[in-house]
Amino acid sequence: MQTPWWKEAVVYQIYPRSFMDSNGDGIGDLNGITSKLDYLKELGIDVIWMSPVYQSPNDDNGYDISDYQAIMDEFGTMEDFDRLLSEAHKRGLRIVMDLVVNHTSDEHAWFVESRKGKEGPYADFYIWRDGKADGSEPNNWGSCFSGSAWQFDEGRGQYYLHLFSKKQPDLNWDNPKVRDKVFQMMAWWCDKGIDGFRMDVISMISKTANMPDGKANGGLYGDFGPYCVHGPNVHQYLREMNERVLSRYDLMTVGETSGVTPEQACLYAGTDTHELNMVFQFEHVDPKGKYGKWDDRKMPLVTLKKILSKWQEELYGKAWNSLFWDNHDQPRAVSRFGDDRPQYRVRSAKMLATCLHMMQGTPYIYQGEELGMTNYPFKSPDEFRDIESVHAYEEWCESGRVSHEEFWPCIAAISRDNARTPFQWDDSPNGGFTKGTPWILVNPNYREINAQAALKDPDSVFHYYQKLIALRKQYPVIVHGKYRLLLEDDPDLFVYTREFEGEKLLVVCSFTEEEREISLPEEFKEAQCLIGNYPDLGDEGKEKRLVRPYEAFVYFLRQ
Ligand code: GLC
Ligand code: CA
């Protein structure tokens, strides 16, 4: 059987608002992306996933869509989009669109109609409930962006459900007309020639009919999880989507499925379940500390290895992994999992890249990761632009529950705005991102960390990613090999092998600034080194090998 292209591909995620501004209004845009396609081609990626570019009032930076078939004014026009798509295709790059259909914006025409009353063609497009006898919310669920998940609408005299902000009402997928509309819209984009969809919180589209109070989970509200995540009809709806739309085109599909287990992933993205090609799981980036996700502690390496290895092993031959360290909702990889101090930043960024790109699955690079871009040194909550961070600070701190001193390091380390500061193109003002005033602060380290400097330096993180991507094209074992973890209890070293049709890899990654010694497995003593993040190979061939701070290397042998 021929390997589908998305299994061999490397995906690059663009957050359009922060990638490249072409007209000086301080906001990244489509023409900005088009102007940088050659840069992406040079990196060697195959697929671009763009965070939403549709018309949106921007309550959640485009994840609140008011028209699925129009482009956000700030990002350009549909002509700009068509040009971007054709310029990408000319270069052999594919474009995957973000599909946000768990909810729309409250400014979407469907919602504007729906809130008018209980009659009418759109009355049932959203999830409406009466309040309790005393007029309070139908239940105690909290939204992901703080506060209640219910909002009362005066016009309709009912509450609507919003698992995210109150400007993001949840669609009612049990209504077949909603599914018709969504599938028609998807087909319209496919007919334009796009190459796939990344499906936003797709595991939340089906809710239970009965909506009891949720368990209090540390915060002020109850947890909607058991009633809204991996709900009763989610697989039925995805199979229907597959049959009616996806299977008719040559697409790549990836579902955002927070809280998913490997078993569930095998349903969403099983080789023969006819739903999606792959899913994102979040166990390795999902801290559960005293303040929920706001937790600045590093996950112990042994735990990280256990999680990632479980996914490598349990999906093998049954479903396909998506590999990522960060995205537009997560802090920067090198700051979170590596070491962003100047003496270790480049080395540890390359180590993380090695660790991820040698695993089984499709790797995703988040914009700027290939430069080793770091978290932003946030000093105060008014620097945040992200609705989630702004509300979380209010709910935890301004309410007096936690002191600023206690909470600040947690939110500063985890805030989604860390990933959303502008891409650093060069050392000119604003990192070359805009000639105007950027919509969000630019990381002051742009003078050292930028694409122009990286392209000039043969030892840069950029060139290392380029090499990793090229290796994937050359060695089938990187795409297909069976994974095995070694040294599972070692607190500092992440060591694993891959094996496929007589080819074998040994991957060694150090997550510490200490020197460590390891004995290489016998068979790798004479093996060839494919890539490493130190200029020399260290004491190769010897029985014991010194592993230097944040060192990574990969050995290859053919039996
Ligand atoms: C997803 C997106 C995130 C967004 C949320 C609501 O988790 O990745 O950015 O805020 O869904 O659409
Ligand atoms: Ca612009």
Coordinates of C-alpha atoms and ligand atoms in Angstrom, one line a residue:
M1 CA 0.0 0.0 0.0
Q2 CA 1.2 3.5 -0.8
T3 CA 2.0 5.7 2.2
P4 CA -0.4 8.7 2.2
W5 CA 1.4 12.0 1.8
W6 CA 0.4 13.3 5.2
K7 CA 2.3 10.5 6.9
E8 CA 5.6 11.7 5.3
A9 CA 4.8 15.4 5.7
V10 CA 6.2 18.0 8.1
V11 CA 3.6 20.6 9.0
Y12 CA 4.4 24.3 9.8
Q13 CA 1.8 26.2 11.8
I14 CA 1.2 29.9 11.1
Y15 CA -0.6 32.2 13.5
P16 CA -1.4 34.8 10.8
R17 CA -1.9 37.7 13.1
S18 CA 1.7 37.4 14.3
F19 CA 3.6 36.1 11.3
M20 CA 4.2 39.0 8.8
D21 CA 2.5 42.3 8.3
S22 CA 2.5 43.5 4.7
N23 CA 0.8 46.9 5.0
G24 CA 2.0 48.5 8.2
D25 CA -1.1 48.3 10.3
G26 CA 0.6 46.2 12.9
I27 CA -1.3 43.0 12.2
G28 CA 0.0 40.1 10.2
D29 CA -1.9 39.3 7.1
L30 CA -2.3 36.9 4.1
N31 CA 0.0 38.9 1.8
G32 CA 2.6 38.8 4.5
I33 CA 2.4 35.0 4.5
T34 CA 2.6 34.9 0.7
S35 CA 5.8 37.0 0.9
K36 CA 7.4 34.5 3.1
L37 CA 6.6 31.3 1.3
D38 CA 10.2 31.0 0.0
Y39 CA 11.4 31.0 3.5
L40 CA 9.2 28.1 4.4
K41 CA 10.2 26.3 1.2
E42 CA 13.8 26.7 2.2
L43 CA 13.1 25.2 5.6
G44 CA 11.7 22.2 3.8
I45 CA 8.2 21.8 5.2
D46 CA 5.4 20.4 3.2
V47 CA 2.2 21.7 4.7
I48 CA 1.1 25.0 6.2
W49 CA -1.6 24.9 8.8
M50 CA -3.0 28.4 9.2
S51 CA -4.9 29.4 12.3
P52 CA -8.3 31.0 11.3
V53 CA -8.3 33.7 8.7
Y54 CA -12.1 34.0 8.4
Q55 CA -14.2 37.0 9.2
S56 CA -14.3 37.5 12.9
P57 CA -14.9 40.2 15.5
N58 CA -11.7 38.8 17.1
D59 CA -12.9 38.2 20.6
D60 CA -10.6 35.1 20.5
N61 CA -8.4 36.2 17.6
G62 CA -10.3 34.6 14.8
Y63 CA -11.5 31.5 16.7
D64 CA -14.9 33.3 16.8
I65 CA -16.1 33.3 13.2
S66 CA -18.9 35.5 11.9
D67 CA -18.6 34.3 8.3
Y68 CA -16.9 31.1 7.3
Q69 CA -16.8 32.1 3.6
A70 CA -15.2 35.5 4.0
I71 CA -11.7 36.6 4.9
M72 CA -11.1 38.8 8.0
D73 CA -10.7 42.4 6.8
E74 CA -7.5 42.8 8.7
F75 CA -6.0 39.8 6.9
G76 CA -6.9 40.8 3.4
T77 CA -9.4 39.7 0.8
M78 CA -10.5 36.4 -0.8
E79 CA -8.3 37.4 -3.8
D80 CA -5.3 37.5 -1.5
F81 CA -6.3 34.1 -0.2
D82 CA -6.5 32.6 -3.7
R83 CA -3.2 34.1 -4.5
L84 CA -1.6 32.6 -1.4
L85 CA -3.1 29.2 -2.2
S86 CA -1.8 29.2 -5.7
E87 CA 1.6 30.6 -4.8
A88 CA 1.9 27.9 -2.2
H89 CA 0.9 25.2 -4.6
K90 CA 3.4 26.4 -7.2
R91 CA 6.1 25.7 -4.6
G92 CA 4.7 22.3 -3.7
L93 CA 3.4 23.5 -0.4
R94 CA -0.1 22.5 0.8
I95 CA -2.5 24.6 2.9
V96 CA -4.5 23.2 5.7
M97 CA -7.3 25.5 7.1
D98 CA -8.4 25.8 10.7
L99 CA -12.0 24.6 11.0
V100 CA -13.8 26.1 14.0
V101 CA -17.2 24.5 14.0
N102 CA -17.9 23.7 17.7
H103 CA -19.0 27.3 17.9
T104 CA -19.4 30.4 15.8
S105 CA -19.2 34.1 16.8
D106 CA -22.3 35.6 18.4
E107 CA -22.1 37.9 15.4
H108 CA -22.6 35.1 12.9
A109 CA -25.9 35.5 10.9
W110 CA -27.1 32.1 12.3
F111 CA -26.8 33.3 15.8
V112 CA -28.2 36.7 15.1
E113 CA -31.3 34.9 13.8
S114 CA -31.3 32.2 16.5
R115 CA -31.4 34.7 19.4
K116 CA -34.5 36.3 18.0
G117 CA -36.9 33.7 19.3
K118 CA -37.9 30.1 19.6
E119 CA -39.4 30.0 16.1
G120 CA -37.7 30.4 12.8
P121 CA -35.2 28.4 10.7
Y122 CA -32.2 29.1 13.0
A123 CA -34.0 28.7 16.3
D124 CA -32.4 25.3 16.9
F125 CA -28.9 26.1 15.6
Y126 CA -27.4 26.7 19.1
I127 CA -27.9 25.1 22.5
W128 CA -30.6 27.0 24.4
R129 CA -31.9 26.2 27.8
D130 CA -34.3 27.8 30.2
G131 CA -32.9 29.1 33.5
K132 CA -33.7 27.5 36.8
A133 CA -36.9 28.5 38.6
D134 CA -35.0 31.3 40.3
G135 CA -33.8 32.5 37.0
S136 CA -30.2 31.4 37.5
E137 CA -28.1 29.5 35.0
P138 CA -29.3 26.0 33.9
N139 CA -26.3 24.4 35.6
N140 CA -23.0 25.2 37.2
W141 CA -20.7 24.6 34.2
G142 CA -17.7 27.0 33.9
S143 CA -16.4 28.1 30.5
C144 CA -12.8 27.5 29.4
F145 CA -12.2 31.2 29.5
S146 CA -13.5 31.7 33.1
G147 CA -17.0 32.5 34.3
S148 CA -20.2 30.6 33.6
A149 CA -20.6 28.6 30.4
W150 CA -24.1 30.0 30.1
Q151 CA -25.2 33.5 29.0
F152 CA -28.7 34.8 29.3
D153 CA -30.1 36.4 26.2
E154 CA -32.8 39.0 26.8
G155 CA -34.3 38.8 23.3
R156 CA -35.0 35.1 23.5
G157 CA -35.5 34.9 27.2
Q158 CA -33.2 31.8 27.5
Y159 CA -29.6 30.9 28.2
Y160 CA -27.2 29.8 25.5
L161 CA -24.2 27.5 26.1
H162 CA -20.7 28.7 25.3
L163 CA -17.9 26.4 26.4
F164 CA -15.5 29.3 25.4
S165 CA -16.2 33.0 25.6
K166 CA -19.7 34.4 25.6
K167 CA -19.0 35.6 22.1
Q168 CA -18.5 32.0 21.0
P169 CA -21.9 30.2 21.3
D170 CA -21.8 26.4 20.8
L171 CA -23.5 25.1 17.7
N172 CA -26.2 22.4 18.1
W173 CA -24.7 19.5 16.1
D174 CA -27.8 17.3 16.9
N175 CA -29.6 19.5 14.4
P176 CA -29.2 18.0 10.9
K177 CA -29.5 21.4 9.4
V178 CA -26.4 22.6 11.3
R179 CA -24.5 19.6 9.9
D180 CA -25.7 20.3 6.3
K181 CA -24.6 23.9 6.6
V182 CA -21.2 23.0 8.0
F183 CA -20.5 20.3 5.4
Q184 CA -21.6 22.6 2.6
M185 CA -19.2 25.2 3.8
M186 CA -16.4 22.6 4.1
A187 CA -17.0 21.4 0.5
W188 CA -16.9 25.0 -0.7
W189 CA -13.3 25.3 0.7
C190 CA -12.3 21.9 -0.7
D191 CA -13.6 22.9 -4.1
K192 CA -11.3 25.9 -3.9
G193 CA -8.4 23.5 -3.6
I194 CA -7.3 23.6 0.0
D195 CA -5.5 20.5 1.3
G196 CA -7.1 19.8 4.6
F197 CA -8.5 20.9 7.9
R198 CA -7.2 21.2 11.5
M199 CA -10.4 20.8 13.5
D200 CA -10.7 23.0 16.5
V201 CA -12.0 21.3 19.7
I202 CA -13.7 18.8 17.5
S203 CA -14.1 16.4 20.4
M204 CA -16.6 18.8 21.9
I205 CA -19.3 19.0 19.2
S206 CA -21.6 16.4 20.7
K207 CA -23.2 17.2 24.1
T208 CA -25.4 15.0 26.3
A209 CA -29.1 15.9 26.2
N210 CA -29.3 15.9 29.9
M211 CA -27.0 18.6 31.4
P212 CA -26.6 18.1 35.2
D213 CA -24.2 20.1 37.4
G214 CA -20.6 19.2 36.9
K215 CA -18.1 18.4 39.7
A216 CA -16.2 21.3 41.1
N217 CA -12.7 21.0 39.8
G218 CA -10.7 23.5 41.9
G219 CA -12.2 26.6 40.4
L220 CA -15.5 28.4 41.1
Y221 CA -17.5 26.4 38.5
G222 CA -18.4 22.8 37.6
D223 CA -16.7 20.7 35.0
F224 CA -18.6 20.2 31.7
G225 CA -16.1 17.6 30.6
P226 CA -18.2 14.4 31.1
Y227 CA -21.2 15.9 29.2
C228 CA -19.5 17.7 26.4
V229 CA -16.1 16.1 25.6
H230 CA -16.1 12.9 23.4
G231 CA -19.9 13.2 23.7
P232 CA -22.5 10.5 22.7
N233 CA -22.6 11.2 18.9
V234 CA -19.2 12.6 18.1
H235 CA -18.1 9.6 16.1
Q236 CA -21.3 9.4 14.2
Y237 CA -21.0 13.0 13.2
L238 CA -17.4 12.7 12.2
R239 CA -18.2 9.6 10.1
E240 CA -21.0 11.5 8.4
M241 CA -18.6 14.4 7.8
N242 CA -16.1 11.9 6.3
E243 CA -18.6 10.3 4.1
R244 CA -20.2 13.5 2.9
V245 CA -17.1 15.7 2.5
L246 CA -13.7 14.4 3.5
S247 CA -13.6 11.2 1.6
R248 CA -14.4 13.1 -1.6
Y249 CA -11.1 15.0 -1.7
D250 CA -7.4 14.3 -1.1
L251 CA -7.1 15.9 2.3
M252 CA -5.1 15.9 5.5
T253 CA -7.3 16.1 8.7
V254 CA -6.2 16.5 12.2
G255 CA -8.6 16.9 15.2
E256 CA -7.9 18.9 18.3
T257 CA -9.0 16.4 20.9
S258 CA -8.0 17.5 24.4
G259 CA -8.4 14.8 27.0
V260 CA -8.3 12.0 24.5
T261 CA -7.0 8.5 25.4
P262 CA -5.1 6.3 23.0
E263 CA -8.2 4.1 22.7
Q264 CA -10.4 7.0 21.8
A265 CA -7.7 8.3 19.4
C266 CA -8.0 4.9 17.6
L267 CA -11.7 5.7 17.0
Y268 CA -11.2 9.3 15.9
A269 CA -8.2 8.4 13.7
G270 CA -8.1 4.7 13.3
T271 CA -6.7 3.3 10.1
D272 CA -10.2 2.1 9.2
T273 CA -12.6 4.1 11.3
H274 CA -13.3 6.6 8.5
E275 CA -13.2 9.7 10.6
L276 CA -9.9 11.7 10.7
N277 CA -6.3 11.1 9.8
M278 CA -4.9 12.0 13.1
V279 CA -5.6 13.8 16.4
F280 CA -3.7 16.1 18.7
Q281 CA -3.4 14.7 22.2
F282 CA -2.4 17.1 25.0
E283 CA -1.2 15.0 27.9
H284 CA 2.3 16.2 27.7
V285 CA 1.3 19.9 27.8
D286 CA -1.6 19.7 30.2
P287 CA -0.4 20.6 33.7
K288 CA -2.9 20.2 36.6
G289 CA -1.5 22.3 39.4
K290 CA -2.9 24.2 42.3
Y291 CA -4.4 26.7 39.9
G292 CA -5.5 24.4 37.2
K293 CA -3.5 24.9 33.9
W294 CA -1.7 27.9 35.4
D295 CA 1.4 26.0 36.6
D296 CA 5.0 26.9 36.0
R297 CA 6.6 23.7 37.2
K298 CA 8.5 21.6 34.7
M299 CA 7.1 18.2 34.1
P300 CA 9.6 15.6 35.3
L301 CA 11.3 13.9 32.4
V302 CA 10.3 10.4 33.5
T303 CA 6.6 11.5 33.3
L304 CA 7.1 13.1 29.9
K305 CA 8.7 10.0 28.6
K306 CA 6.0 7.8 29.9
I307 CA 3.3 9.9 28.2
L308 CA 5.0 10.2 24.9
S309 CA 6.0 6.6 24.8
K310 CA 2.5 5.5 25.6
W311 CA 1.3 7.3 22.5
Q312 CA 4.1 6.0 20.4
E313 CA 3.3 2.4 21.4
E314 CA -0.4 2.4 21.6
L315 CA -1.2 4.0 18.2
Y316 CA 1.4 1.9 16.4
G317 CA -0.2 0.2 13.4
K318 CA -3.7 1.4 14.5
A319 CA -3.7 5.1 14.2
W320 CA -1.3 8.0 13.4
N321 CA 0.4 10.4 15.9
S322 CA 0.7 14.1 15.6
L323 CA 3.9 15.3 17.2
F324 CA 4.3 18.8 18.7
W325 CA 5.9 20.7 21.6
D326 CA 4.0 23.9 21.2
N327 CA 1.4 25.8 19.2
H328 CA -0.6 29.1 19.5
D329 CA -2.1 28.0 22.8
Q330 CA 1.1 26.9 24.5
P331 CA 4.2 28.6 25.8
R332 CA 7.4 28.4 23.7
A333 CA 8.9 24.9 23.6
V334 CA 12.5 25.9 24.4
S335 CA 11.4 27.9 27.4
R336 CA 9.1 25.1 28.7
F337 CA 10.9 21.9 27.9
G338 CA 14.4 23.1 27.2
D339 CA 16.6 25.8 28.6
D340 CA 16.2 29.3 27.2
R341 CA 19.2 30.8 29.0
P342 CA 21.6 32.2 26.4
Q343 CA 24.3 29.5 26.9
Y344 CA 21.8 26.7 26.4
R345 CA 19.0 28.1 24.2
V346 CA 20.3 26.9 20.8
R347 CA 21.6 23.6 22.0
S348 CA 18.4 22.7 23.9
A349 CA 16.1 23.9 21.0
K350 CA 18.0 21.5 18.7
M351 CA 17.8 18.7 21.3
L352 CA 14.0 19.1 21.6
A353 CA 13.7 19.1 17.8
T354 CA 15.7 15.9 17.6
C355 CA 13.6 14.2 20.2
L356 CA 10.4 15.0 18.5
H357 CA 11.3 14.7 14.9
M358 CA 12.7 11.2 15.3
M359 CA 9.5 9.9 16.7
Q360 CA 6.7 8.2 14.8
G361 CA 4.0 10.5 13.5
T362 CA 3.6 13.8 11.6
P363 CA 5.7 16.6 13.2
Y364 CA 4.3 20.1 13.6
I365 CA 6.6 23.1 13.9
Y366 CA 5.0 26.2 15.4
Q367 CA 6.2 29.5 13.8
G368 CA 9.4 30.7 15.4
E369 CA 10.2 27.3 17.0
E370 CA 12.7 26.8 14.1
L371 CA 14.5 29.9 15.4
G372 CA 14.4 28.8 19.0
M373 CA 12.1 31.8 19.9
T374 CA 11.5 32.0 23.6
N375 CA 8.7 33.0 26.0
Y376 CA 8.1 36.7 26.5
P377 CA 9.4 38.4 29.7
F378 CA 5.9 39.5 30.8
K379 CA 5.9 42.0 33.6
S380 CA 2.3 42.8 34.1
P381 CA -1.2 41.6 33.2
D382 CA -1.9 44.7 31.0
E383 CA 0.7 43.3 28.6
F384 CA -1.7 40.4 27.8
R385 CA -3.9 40.4 24.7
D386 CA -5.2 36.9 25.0
I387 CA -8.8 36.7 26.3
E388 CA -8.0 33.5 28.3
S389 CA -5.1 35.1 30.1
V390 CA -6.9 38.3 30.8
H391 CA -9.9 36.5 32.3
A392 CA -7.9 34.0 34.2
Y393 CA -5.9 36.8 35.9
E394 CA -9.2 38.5 36.9
E395 CA -10.8 35.3 38.1
W396 CA -7.8 34.1 40.2
C397 CA -6.2 37.4 41.3
E398 CA -8.4 40.3 41.1
S399 CA -11.1 38.3 42.9
G400 CA -8.6 38.0 45.8
R401 CA -8.3 34.2 45.8
V402 CA -4.6 34.2 45.1
S403 CA -2.0 36.9 45.5
H404 CA -0.4 38.4 42.5
E405 CA 3.1 37.3 43.7
E406 CA 1.9 33.7 43.9
F407 CA 0.0 33.6 40.7
W408 CA 2.1 35.8 38.4
P409 CA 5.0 33.3 37.7
C410 CA 2.4 30.7 36.8
I411 CA 0.4 32.7 34.3
A412 CA 3.5 34.4 32.8
A413 CA 5.0 31.0 32.1
I414 CA 1.8 29.5 30.6
S415 CA 0.0 32.4 28.9
R416 CA -0.8 31.8 25.3
D417 CA 0.6 35.2 24.5
N418 CA 4.1 33.7 24.8
A419 CA 3.5 32.0 21.5
R420 CA 1.7 35.0 19.9
T421 CA 4.4 37.7 20.0
P422 CA 5.4 38.6 16.5
F423 CA 7.7 36.4 14.4
Q424 CA 11.2 37.7 14.5
W425 CA 12.4 38.3 10.9
D426 CA 15.5 40.5 11.4
D427 CA 17.1 43.0 13.7
S428 CA 15.3 46.0 12.4
P429 CA 12.7 47.7 14.7
N430 CA 9.8 45.3 15.7
G431 CA 11.9 42.4 14.4
G432 CA 10.9 43.3 10.8
F433 CA 7.4 42.1 11.5
T434 CA 5.8 45.4 10.9
K435 CA 6.6 49.0 9.9
G436 CA 3.7 50.2 12.1
T437 CA 2.8 49.5 15.8
P438 CA 2.5 45.8 16.4
W439 CA -0.8 44.6 18.0
I440 CA 1.2 42.8 20.7
L441 CA 4.6 43.3 22.2
V442 CA 7.7 42.1 20.2
N443 CA 10.1 40.0 22.3
P444 CA 13.2 42.3 22.9
N445 CA 15.5 39.4 22.1
Y446 CA 14.7 39.9 18.4
R447 CA 18.0 41.6 17.9
E448 CA 19.8 38.2 18.5
I449 CA 17.0 35.8 17.7
N450 CA 15.7 36.3 14.2
A451 CA 15.4 34.6 10.8
Q452 CA 17.9 36.7 9.0
A453 CA 20.7 35.8 11.5
A454 CA 19.6 32.2 11.5
L455 CA 19.8 31.9 7.7
K456 CA 23.3 33.3 7.8
D457 CA 24.6 31.0 10.5
P458 CA 25.2 27.4 9.4
D459 CA 24.9 26.2 13.0
S460 CA 21.6 27.8 13.7
V461 CA 18.5 26.1 15.0
F462 CA 16.9 26.8 11.5
H463 CA 19.5 24.8 9.7
Y464 CA 19.2 22.0 12.2
Y465 CA 15.5 21.8 11.5
Q466 CA 16.2 21.8 7.8
K467 CA 18.5 18.9 8.3
L468 CA 16.0 16.9 10.4
I469 CA 13.3 17.5 7.8
A470 CA 15.6 16.3 5.0
L471 CA 16.5 13.2 7.0
R472 CA 12.8 12.3 7.3
K473 CA 12.6 12.3 3.5
Q474 CA 15.6 10.1 3.2
Y475 CA 15.1 7.4 5.8
P476 CA 11.8 5.4 5.9
V477 CA 12.7 4.3 9.4
I478 CA 12.0 7.8 10.6
V479 CA 8.5 7.7 9.2
H480 CA 7.6 4.1 9.9
G481 CA 9.9 2.6 12.5
K482 CA 8.6 0.9 15.6
Y483 CA 9.4 2.8 18.7
R484 CA 11.0 1.5 21.9
L485 CA 12.0 3.5 25.0
L486 CA 15.3 2.7 26.7
L487 CA 16.3 3.8 30.2
E488 CA 12.8 4.7 31.2
D489 CA 13.7 5.6 34.7
D490 CA 16.6 7.9 33.8
P491 CA 15.6 11.4 35.0
D492 CA 17.7 13.3 32.5
L493 CA 18.1 11.3 29.3
F494 CA 15.4 10.5 26.7
V495 CA 16.7 7.5 24.8
Y496 CA 14.8 5.4 22.3
T497 CA 15.2 3.3 19.2
R498 CA 13.2 3.0 16.0
E499 CA 13.2 -0.1 13.8
F500 CA 11.9 -0.7 10.3
E501 CA 12.7 -3.3 7.7
G502 CA 16.3 -3.9 8.8
E503 CA 17.0 -0.2 9.5
K504 CA 17.5 1.0 13.1
L505 CA 17.9 4.3 14.8
L506 CA 19.2 5.1 18.3
V507 CA 18.1 8.6 19.5
V508 CA 19.8 10.0 22.6
C509 CA 18.6 13.4 24.0
S510 CA 19.8 15.0 27.2
F511 CA 17.4 17.2 29.1
T512 CA 20.0 18.4 31.6
E513 CA 22.9 20.8 31.8
E514 CA 24.8 18.2 33.7
E515 CA 27.2 15.8 31.9
R516 CA 26.1 12.2 31.9
E517 CA 27.6 9.0 30.9
I518 CA 25.8 6.2 29.1
S519 CA 26.7 2.8 27.6
L520 CA 25.5 2.6 24.1
P521 CA 23.8 -0.7 23.1
E522 CA 26.4 -3.0 21.6
E523 CA 25.0 -3.0 18.1
F524 CA 25.3 0.8 17.7
K525 CA 29.0 0.9 18.5
E526 CA 29.9 1.0 14.8
A527 CA 26.8 2.9 13.7
Q528 CA 26.8 6.0 11.6
C529 CA 25.8 9.3 13.2
L530 CA 23.0 11.0 11.2
I531 CA 22.8 14.2 13.1
G532 CA 23.9 15.7 16.4
N533 CA 23.8 19.1 18.1
Y534 CA 27.5 19.3 19.0
P535 CA 30.1 20.0 16.2
D536 CA 32.0 16.9 17.0
L537 CA 30.7 13.4 17.9
G538 CA 32.3 13.1 21.3
D539 CA 34.0 9.9 22.1
E540 CA 32.4 7.8 19.5
G541 CA 32.9 4.1 19.3
K542 CA 33.9 3.8 23.0
E543 CA 31.9 1.6 25.2
K544 CA 30.9 4.5 27.5
R545 CA 29.9 7.7 26.0
L546 CA 29.8 11.1 27.7
V547 CA 26.6 12.9 27.0
R548 CA 27.2 16.6 27.2
P549 CA 24.7 19.3 28.4
Y550 CA 21.5 19.2 26.3
E551 CA 23.3 17.0 23.8
A552 CA 21.3 15.1 21.2
F553 CA 22.5 12.6 18.6
V554 CA 21.0 10.0 16.3
Y555 CA 22.8 6.8 15.2
F556 CA 21.7 4.8 12.2
L557 CA 22.4 1.2 11.2
R558 CA 21.3 -1.1 8.5
Q559 CA 21.3 -4.8 9.5
Ligands
GLC1 C1 -8.9 25.8 20.5 C2 -8.0 26.8 19.8 C3 -7.9 27.9 20.8 C4 -9.2 28.6 20.9 C5 -10.3 27.5 21.3 C6 -11.7 28.0 21.1 O1 -8.4 25.2 21.6 O2 -6.7 26.2 19.6 O3 -6.9 28.9 20.3 O4 -9.2 29.6 21.8 O5 -10.2 26.3 20.6 O6 -11.9 28.1 19.7
CA2 CA -1.4 44.0 8.1

